[in-house]
Steps between C-alpha positions, in 0.01 A plus 500: 500500500796276416756454777796616290316819399403580860859455620619746233222760543541493882879536456560198722711376206629757249446314170223270385745253347682473835162461678412216256832327557477525881142369494579211270797404723257433785606798712153661527197371691140629501309418819751226584493333158787506254408734214602532136528828306155445346328450839220742576546756779204675664457751786538327836749238378816449701821473296828362628801579279846358549785724380844348562545520879179699562139386517225763483132441579243755379120529483355622171285806575392596148579437138593755233601465136762771545621714787750773568810408693400699808156329508617142440541411868130579550412183307618280785566491875828360629420226754844353565856526376752235603872488436674164502868466575726295276524246783123442483523432131781244540320279725 
């Protein structure tokens, strides 16, 4: 499954166009490698997503073409969530 579609279906990012933009800006990694929106995601992959001052690391548990909102979090397991302060970003 394409990375941008997985991010949308799993509700990690709300819209596919936003998921594509974030991926193409180099803010998503699959198994430690920078990923583009068209990169392939499979079960067992580890994704690291950088949102502003937050970095989230998840493991892909399963793939689905569509999912209900209350089931979306079952597609992945949260491994780590880090918050960076504005001081960290400055230098």
